[in-house]
Short mmCIF file of C-alpha atoms and ligand atoms in Angstrom, two decimals:
data_model
loop_
_atom_site.label_atom_id
_atom_site.label_comp_id
_atom_site.label_asym_id
_atom_site.label_seq_id
_atom_site.Cartn_x
_atom_site.Cartn_y
_atom_site.Cartn_z
CA MET K 1 -104.69 -5.24 -104.20
CA LEU K 2 -102.62 -5.28 -107.45
CA PRO K 3 -101.88 -1.69 -108.49
CA LEU K 4 -102.06 -0.75 -112.17
CA ARG K 5 -98.46 0.41 -112.32
CA ASP K 6 -96.35 1.04 -115.40
CA THR K 7 -92.60 0.83 -115.84
CA HIS K 8 -92.28 4.63 -115.52
CA GLY K 9 -93.64 4.61 -111.98
CA ARG K 10 -97.16 5.87 -112.65
CA THR K 11 -100.19 4.15 -111.13
CA ALA K 12 -103.60 4.30 -112.78
CA THR K 13 -106.54 4.92 -110.44
CA ASP K 14 -108.85 6.71 -112.86
CA LEU K 15 -110.77 4.45 -115.24
CA ARG K 16 -112.53 5.86 -118.32
CA VAL K 17 -115.23 3.44 -119.52
CA SER K 18 -116.59 3.89 -123.02
CA LEU K 19 -120.14 2.61 -123.17
CA THR K 20 -120.70 3.04 -126.91
CA ASP K 21 -118.91 4.38 -129.97
CA ARG K 22 -122.18 5.83 -131.31
CA CYS K 23 -123.22 9.45 -131.07
CA ASN K 24 -126.18 11.67 -131.77
CA LEU K 25 -124.01 14.67 -132.74
CA ARG K 26 -121.34 14.86 -135.42
CA CYS K 27 -118.80 17.38 -134.06
CA ASN K 28 -116.66 18.09 -137.10
CA TYR K 29 -113.35 17.75 -135.18
CA CYS K 30 -114.44 14.29 -134.01
CA MET K 31 -116.32 12.44 -136.72
CA PRO K 32 -117.54 12.81 -140.31
CA ALA K 33 -121.11 13.88 -141.18
CA GLU K 34 -122.12 10.35 -142.13
CA GLY K 35 -120.90 8.87 -138.84
CA LEU K 36 -118.58 5.90 -138.65
CA ASP K 37 -118.78 2.13 -139.01
CA TRP K 38 -120.17 1.42 -135.52
CA LEU K 39 -119.04 -1.62 -133.55
CA PRO K 40 -121.19 -4.70 -134.22
CA THR K 41 -123.56 -5.20 -131.26
CA GLU K 42 -122.16 -8.61 -130.38
CA GLN K 43 -118.72 -7.07 -129.84
CA VAL K 44 -120.01 -4.44 -127.38
CA LEU K 45 -119.77 -5.46 -123.74
CA THR K 46 -123.11 -6.18 -122.09
CA ASP K 47 -124.16 -4.26 -118.98
CA ASP K 48 -123.19 -7.28 -116.84
CA GLU K 49 -119.76 -7.45 -118.45
CA VAL K 50 -119.14 -3.74 -117.96
CA VAL K 51 -120.10 -3.92 -114.29
CA ARG K 52 -118.01 -7.04 -113.75
CA LEU K 53 -114.90 -5.37 -115.13
CA ILE K 54 -115.49 -2.20 -113.09
CA GLY K 55 -115.86 -4.42 -110.02
CA ILE K 56 -112.51 -6.08 -110.75
CA ALA K 57 -110.90 -2.65 -111.28
CA THR K 58 -112.21 -1.18 -108.03
CA GLU K 59 -111.93 -4.25 -105.80
CA ARG K 60 -108.62 -5.71 -107.03
CA LEU K 61 -106.76 -3.03 -109.00
CA GLY K 62 -107.04 0.15 -106.90
CA VAL K 63 -109.28 2.09 -109.27
CA GLU K 64 -110.93 4.96 -107.35
CA GLU K 65 -112.69 6.94 -110.05
CA VAL K 66 -114.85 5.77 -112.94
CA ARG K 67 -115.91 8.11 -115.73
CA PHE K 68 -118.46 6.92 -118.28
CA THR K 69 -117.91 8.26 -121.76
CA GLY K 70 -118.20 7.33 -125.41
CA GLY K 71 -119.25 8.14 -128.23
CA GLU K 72 -122.23 9.48 -126.38
CA PRO K 73 -122.89 7.57 -123.15
CA LEU K 74 -126.46 8.88 -122.89
CA VAL K 75 -127.42 6.86 -125.96
CA ARG K 76 -126.54 3.64 -124.11
CA ARG K 77 -129.87 2.20 -122.98
CA GLY K 78 -128.57 0.62 -119.77
CA LEU K 79 -126.70 3.70 -118.53
CA VAL K 80 -128.77 4.42 -115.41
CA ASP K 81 -128.63 0.78 -114.36
CA ILE K 82 -124.87 0.57 -114.98
CA VAL K 83 -124.39 3.65 -112.80
CA ALA K 84 -126.60 2.20 -110.03
CA ARG K 85 -124.70 -1.11 -110.06
CA THR K 86 -121.36 0.71 -110.04
CA ALA K 87 -122.50 2.79 -107.07
CA ALA K 88 -123.45 -0.40 -105.25
CA LEU K 89 -120.02 -1.97 -105.60
CA GLU K 90 -118.20 -2.88 -102.41
CA HIS K 91 -115.43 -0.35 -103.20
CA ARG K 92 -117.62 2.37 -104.54
CA PRO K 93 -115.66 4.64 -106.90
CA GLU K 94 -116.33 8.34 -107.63
CA ILE K 95 -118.66 8.17 -110.64
CA SER K 96 -118.81 10.82 -113.34
CA LEU K 97 -120.08 11.20 -116.87
CA THR K 98 -118.66 12.95 -119.92
CA THR K 99 -121.50 13.83 -122.23
CA ASN K 100 -122.72 16.17 -124.90
CA ALA K 101 -125.72 16.73 -122.61
CA LEU K 102 -128.26 16.11 -125.41
CA GLY K 103 -131.18 14.43 -123.61
CA LEU K 104 -129.66 14.97 -120.19
CA ALA K 105 -132.69 17.08 -119.23
CA HIS K 106 -134.73 13.85 -119.20
CA THR K 107 -132.20 11.61 -117.43
CA ALA K 108 -130.31 13.87 -114.99
CA ALA K 109 -132.63 13.12 -112.08
CA ALA K 110 -132.51 9.34 -112.63
CA LEU K 111 -128.73 9.42 -112.96
CA ALA K 112 -128.33 11.41 -109.74
CA GLU K 113 -130.68 9.00 -108.01
CA ALA K 114 -128.63 6.06 -109.32
CA GLY K 115 -125.50 7.49 -107.73
CA LEU K 116 -123.80 9.60 -110.40
CA ASP K 117 -121.59 12.18 -108.69
CA ARG K 118 -120.62 14.63 -111.42
CA VAL K 119 -121.08 15.63 -115.05
CA ASN K 120 -118.60 17.00 -117.53
CA ALA K 121 -120.36 18.40 -120.56
CA SER K 122 -118.96 19.34 -123.94
CA LEU K 123 -120.02 22.69 -125.31
CA ASP K 124 -117.92 24.69 -127.75
CA THR K 125 -120.14 27.73 -128.23
CA ILE K 126 -123.35 29.27 -127.02
CA ASP K 127 -124.16 30.69 -130.45
CA ARG K 128 -126.92 28.60 -132.02
CA ASP K 129 -125.62 28.84 -135.60
CA THR K 130 -122.04 28.07 -134.64
CA PHE K 131 -123.23 25.14 -132.55
CA ALA K 132 -125.13 23.77 -135.55
CA THR K 133 -122.09 24.28 -137.77
CA ILE K 134 -119.71 22.42 -135.38
CA THR K 135 -122.04 19.57 -134.33
CA ARG K 136 -124.02 19.45 -137.60
CA ARG K 137 -127.19 19.41 -135.49
CA ASP K 138 -129.39 22.36 -134.44
CA ARG K 139 -129.73 21.20 -130.82
CA LEU K 140 -128.14 23.95 -128.71
CA GLY K 141 -131.38 24.53 -126.74
CA ASP K 142 -131.59 20.84 -125.68
CA VAL K 143 -127.94 20.85 -124.60
CA LEU K 144 -128.36 23.96 -122.48
CA ALA K 145 -131.49 22.43 -120.89
CA GLY K 146 -129.46 19.29 -120.14
CA LEU K 147 -126.75 21.27 -118.40
CA ALA K 148 -129.29 23.20 -116.28
CA ALA K 149 -131.02 19.97 -115.32
CA ALA K 150 -127.74 18.40 -114.22
CA ARG K 151 -126.94 21.45 -112.10
CA ASP K 152 -130.44 21.52 -110.60
CA VAL K 153 -130.30 17.89 -109.46
CA GLY K 154 -126.87 18.42 -107.81
CA LEU K 155 -124.56 16.80 -110.37
CA GLY K 156 -122.08 19.63 -109.93
CA PRO K 157 -119.65 21.18 -110.03
CA ILE K 158 -120.51 21.02 -113.72
CA LYS K 159 -117.42 21.21 -115.88
CA VAL K 160 -117.80 22.39 -119.42
CA ASN K 161 -115.20 21.22 -121.94
CA ALA K 162 -114.68 23.31 -125.10
CA VAL K 163 -112.49 22.92 -128.16
CA LEU K 164 -111.60 26.04 -130.12
CA LEU K 165 -111.44 25.82 -133.90
CA ARG K 166 -109.72 28.51 -135.90
CA GLY K 167 -112.17 30.71 -137.82
CA VAL K 168 -115.18 28.83 -136.37
CA ASN K 169 -115.55 29.60 -132.68
CA ASP K 170 -112.23 31.06 -131.57
CA ASP K 171 -113.80 34.54 -131.58
CA GLN K 172 -116.48 33.31 -129.16
CA ALA K 173 -114.23 32.03 -126.39
CA ALA K 174 -114.79 35.04 -124.17
CA ASP K 175 -118.59 34.88 -124.63
CA LEU K 176 -118.54 31.24 -123.62
CA LEU K 177 -116.45 31.99 -120.53
CA GLY K 178 -118.69 34.92 -119.51
CA TRP K 179 -121.76 32.70 -119.86
CA CYS K 180 -120.24 29.82 -117.92
CA VAL K 181 -119.22 32.18 -115.10
CA GLN K 182 -122.77 33.54 -114.98
CA GLU K 183 -124.29 30.03 -114.94
CA GLY K 184 -121.83 28.64 -112.37
CA TYR K 185 -120.24 26.16 -114.78
CA HIS K 186 -116.49 25.49 -114.72
CA LEU K 187 -115.16 26.03 -118.23
CA ARG K 188 -112.03 24.27 -119.49
CA PHE K 189 -110.61 24.73 -122.98
CA ILE K 190 -108.96 21.65 -124.48
CA GLU K 191 -106.35 21.81 -127.19
CA GLN K 192 -107.51 19.93 -130.26
CA MET K 193 -105.70 16.61 -130.56
CA PRO K 194 -104.91 14.32 -133.50
CA LEU K 195 -107.70 11.87 -132.69
CA ASP K 196 -110.30 12.74 -135.32
CA ALA K 197 -111.67 10.00 -137.56
CA GLN K 198 -110.96 12.08 -140.66
CA HIS K 199 -107.22 12.60 -139.83
CA ALA K 200 -107.61 16.29 -140.62
CA TRP K 201 -105.72 17.62 -137.56
CA HIS K 202 -102.66 19.79 -138.28
CA ARG K 203 -100.27 20.92 -135.60
CA ASP K 204 -99.79 24.37 -137.11
CA GLU K 205 -103.57 24.99 -137.45
CA MET K 206 -104.62 24.08 -133.93
CA ILE K 207 -105.26 26.78 -131.37
CA THR K 208 -102.63 26.45 -128.65
CA ALA K 209 -103.14 26.98 -124.92
CA GLU K 210 -100.93 30.06 -125.21
CA GLU K 211 -103.24 31.49 -127.84
CA ILE K 212 -106.36 30.64 -125.81
CA PHE K 213 -104.88 32.46 -122.88
CA ARG K 214 -104.16 35.54 -125.04
CA ILE K 215 -107.70 35.53 -126.51
CA LEU K 216 -109.27 35.39 -123.01
CA GLU K 217 -106.93 37.97 -121.53
CA LYS K 218 -108.37 40.61 -123.89
CA GLU K 219 -111.61 40.49 -121.87
CA PHE K 220 -110.72 39.00 -118.47
CA VAL K 221 -107.95 39.28 -115.93
CA LEU K 222 -106.55 35.75 -115.49
CA THR K 223 -104.30 34.92 -112.56
CA PRO K 224 -102.92 31.46 -111.74
CA HIS K 225 -105.19 29.64 -109.29
CA GLY K 226 -103.19 28.76 -106.20
CA GLU K 227 -103.49 25.02 -105.91
CA PRO K 228 -100.97 22.76 -107.64
CA ARG K 229 -102.22 20.86 -110.68
CA GLY K 230 -101.28 17.33 -109.48
CA SER K 231 -102.56 14.72 -111.92
CA ALA K 232 -105.40 16.99 -113.08
CA PRO K 233 -104.75 18.01 -116.68
CA ALA K 234 -106.22 21.54 -116.49
CA GLU K 235 -104.09 24.54 -115.57
CA LEU K 236 -106.50 26.71 -113.59
CA PHE K 237 -106.80 30.50 -113.57
CA ASP K 238 -108.93 32.77 -111.46
CA VAL K 239 -111.24 34.89 -113.61
CA ASP K 240 -111.29 38.60 -112.64
CA GLY K 241 -109.97 37.78 -109.16
CA GLY K 242 -112.22 34.73 -108.64
CA PRO K 243 -114.02 32.86 -107.27
CA ALA K 244 -114.80 31.75 -110.88
CA THR K 245 -112.00 29.87 -112.62
CA VAL K 246 -111.15 28.78 -116.13
CA GLY K 247 -109.02 25.79 -117.08
CA VAL K 248 -106.74 25.30 -120.05
CA ILE K 249 -105.84 21.75 -120.97
CA ALA K 250 -102.68 21.89 -123.05
CA SER K 251 -102.64 18.23 -124.02
CA VAL K 252 -100.49 18.92 -127.07
CA THR K 253 -98.21 21.81 -126.21
CA ARG K 254 -97.66 21.14 -122.50
CA PRO K 255 -98.36 17.45 -122.04
CA PHE K 256 -99.01 16.07 -118.60
CA CYS K 257 -98.17 12.45 -119.39
CA GLY K 258 -95.67 12.21 -116.50
CA ASP K 259 -98.57 12.62 -114.03
CA CYS K 260 -101.10 10.47 -115.89
CA ASP K 261 -103.24 8.27 -113.71
CA ARG K 262 -105.65 7.03 -116.36
CA VAL K 263 -106.58 3.78 -117.99
CA ARG K 264 -109.30 3.18 -120.55
CA LEU K 265 -111.76 0.41 -121.27
CA THR K 266 -113.34 0.56 -124.71
CA ALA K 267 -116.97 -0.37 -125.42
CA ASP K 268 -115.76 -3.64 -126.93
CA GLY K 269 -113.71 -4.66 -123.94
CA GLN K 270 -110.18 -3.57 -124.85
CA ILE K 271 -107.83 -2.03 -122.30
CA ARG K 272 -105.89 1.01 -123.53
CA ASN K 273 -103.15 2.22 -121.26
CA CYS K 274 -103.05 5.61 -123.07
CA LEU K 275 -105.39 7.66 -125.24
CA PHE K 276 -102.71 7.54 -127.92
CA ALA K 277 -101.71 3.90 -127.49
CA ARG K 278 -101.36 1.96 -130.71
CA GLN K 279 -101.87 -1.36 -128.92
CA GLU K 280 -104.79 -2.63 -126.91
CA SER K 281 -105.25 -5.63 -124.61
CA ASP K 282 -108.34 -7.70 -125.15
CA LEU K 283 -110.36 -8.57 -122.02
CA ARG K 284 -113.58 -9.44 -123.82
CA THR K 285 -112.37 -12.65 -125.45
CA PRO K 286 -110.91 -14.23 -122.30
CA MET K 287 -113.92 -13.04 -120.27
CA ARG K 288 -116.32 -14.72 -122.69
CA ALA K 289 -114.13 -17.83 -122.71
CA GLY K 290 -114.60 -18.16 -118.92
CA ALA K 291 -111.61 -16.38 -117.39
CA SER K 292 -111.85 -15.84 -113.63
CA ASP K 293 -111.73 -12.42 -111.97
CA ASP K 294 -108.15 -13.20 -110.88
CA GLU K 295 -107.15 -14.00 -114.44
CA LEU K 296 -108.75 -10.85 -115.84
CA ALA K 297 -107.09 -8.74 -113.13
CA GLU K 298 -103.73 -10.29 -114.06
CA LEU K 299 -104.26 -9.50 -117.78
CA TRP K 300 -105.19 -5.93 -116.86
CA VAL K 301 -102.06 -5.47 -114.80
CA ARG K 302 -99.96 -6.81 -117.72
CA ALA K 303 -101.68 -4.39 -120.10
CA MET K 304 -100.46 -1.40 -118.07
CA ALA K 305 -96.75 -2.17 -117.80
CA PRO K 306 -95.75 -1.10 -121.33
CA LYS K 307 -97.47 2.32 -121.11
CA LEU K 308 -95.22 4.77 -122.94
CA PRO K 309 -93.75 7.76 -121.08
CA GLY K 310 -95.53 10.25 -123.37
CA HIS K 311 -97.85 10.63 -126.33
CA GLY K 312 -95.07 11.76 -128.67
CA ILE K 313 -97.31 13.99 -130.80
CA ASP K 314 -94.31 16.20 -131.57
CA ASP K 315 -92.07 13.28 -132.61
CA VAL K 316 -91.53 12.91 -136.34
CA SER K 317 -92.44 9.20 -135.93
CA PHE K 318 -95.81 10.00 -134.31
CA LEU K 319 -98.69 7.98 -135.72
CA GLN K 320 -102.31 8.65 -134.79
CA PRO K 321 -103.98 5.62 -133.16
CA ALA K 322 -106.13 3.49 -135.42
CA ARG K 323 -109.30 4.30 -133.47
CA PRO K 324 -110.68 7.84 -133.28
CA MET K 325 -111.47 9.52 -129.95
CA SER K 326 -115.16 8.61 -130.21
CA ALA K 327 -114.32 4.90 -130.35
CA ILE K 328 -111.66 5.07 -127.65
CA GLY K 329 -113.65 7.00 -125.10
CA GLY K 330 -112.62 10.63 -124.66
N1 LIG F 1 -119.87 12.55 -126.56
C1 LIG F 1 -119.32 12.91 -125.29
C2 LIG F 1 -118.88 14.35 -125.29
O1 LIG F 1 -118.79 14.96 -126.35
O2 LIG F 1 -118.59 14.89 -124.19
C3 LIG F 1 -118.15 12.06 -124.82
C4 LIG F 1 -117.15 11.63 -125.82
S1 LIG F 1 -116.22 12.96 -126.55
C5 LIG F 1 -115.14 12.04 -127.64
C6 LIG F 1 -115.23 13.51 -125.19
C7 LIG F 1 -114.56 14.82 -125.35
O3 LIG F 1 -113.59 14.68 -126.37
C8 LIG F 1 -115.46 15.98 -125.75
O4 LIG F 1 -115.24 17.03 -124.79
C9 LIG F 1 -114.94 16.41 -127.09
O5 LIG F 1 -115.00 17.80 -127.29
C10 LIG F 1 -113.49 15.93 -127.03
N2 LIG F 1 -112.89 15.70 -128.32
C11 LIG F 1 -113.32 14.97 -129.38
N3 LIG F 1 -112.45 15.00 -130.39
C12 LIG F 1 -111.41 15.74 -129.94
C13 LIG F 1 -110.14 16.12 -130.52
N4 LIG F 1 -109.79 15.76 -131.72
N5 LIG F 1 -109.29 16.88 -129.76
C14 LIG F 1 -109.66 17.28 -128.50
N6 LIG F 1 -110.80 16.93 -127.93
C15 LIG F 1 -111.68 16.20 -128.65
FE1 LIG F 2 -120.19 12.94 -130.33
FE2 LIG F 2 -118.70 13.77 -128.31
FE3 LIG F 2 -117.63 13.24 -130.74
FE4 LIG F 2 -119.20 15.37 -130.48
S1 LIG F 2 -117.21 15.02 -129.41
S2 LIG F 2 -119.28 13.84 -132.15
S3 LIG F 2 -120.64 14.71 -129.01
S4 LIG F 2 -118.51 11.78 -129.39
#
């Protein structure tokens, strides 16, 4: 086994696999209304190529968890089959999905059957009008049905990820938490990051973890949840004495880069050693030119070494990566 170690002593065991850069929503903090220039089909890894690389990661490189993401992974036609083939690998990883849950009502059972373990869904509000404003699509009902279906077929614990936007849904954070507690979903608020395609993010406009905490504390008693955070990005709090919890992911104001155990594979076969990396390592070209599994594993190991110690968002020299979150795989 060749571990995916970097020069700062961290080892990546958690692989995020983006299956497409396309999406059926248009969250305004993620992409513009008209969408983006999608990757040409011939550049997107085939199902066989995706499964081959996951096999190399789990069998040779110590990867233990695989999370499928995008863009929207549910729009990838081969998703159920990719999950089934990942679950059948000799070193079966934990398999999860990050999704907007649109259409999940129809596929949750097949995904569970194929071997999916867990779902993380993105939902920023439970107010229909606000949902339509943020995502530019009036599809809240379908998303809520998708979440319920995932819970009903055992794809829990269902985590709900929410981004708060000033003047848009920040006044609805407590409603969202109350609803998640009632439904048995585990809510985590994520600080907005400079990864939008429009480059509209401003440090002084984002809602900080501190502010999120203050907003929630007006309606709930939050106490630190006992267990240490480890490499998990969310700081957890018990809600009104528990057992329900809420997480706050302070990616910008309290970064957790020192504990990072992640590595990313983009839909077009590039390894990114960090969400904010400005360089990628191409596996698609050598793979299509006939590289062996050993050679691809070696290239992957080399891609990890230069991982930077932190994202540097607060540095004056910080530059947003060329690709937006939806094309990297969030
Ligand atoms: N479409 C799927 C979804 O929305 O869950 C998967 C991809 S999406 C890029 C993954 C996560 O990234 C979502 O929870 C979304 O809210 C979050 N996200 C997108 N842009 C973001 C940004 N600029 N800052 C923080 N989170 C962001
Ligand atoms: Fe699509 Fe997810 Fe981006 Fe929203 S956050 S536009 S659902 S990729």
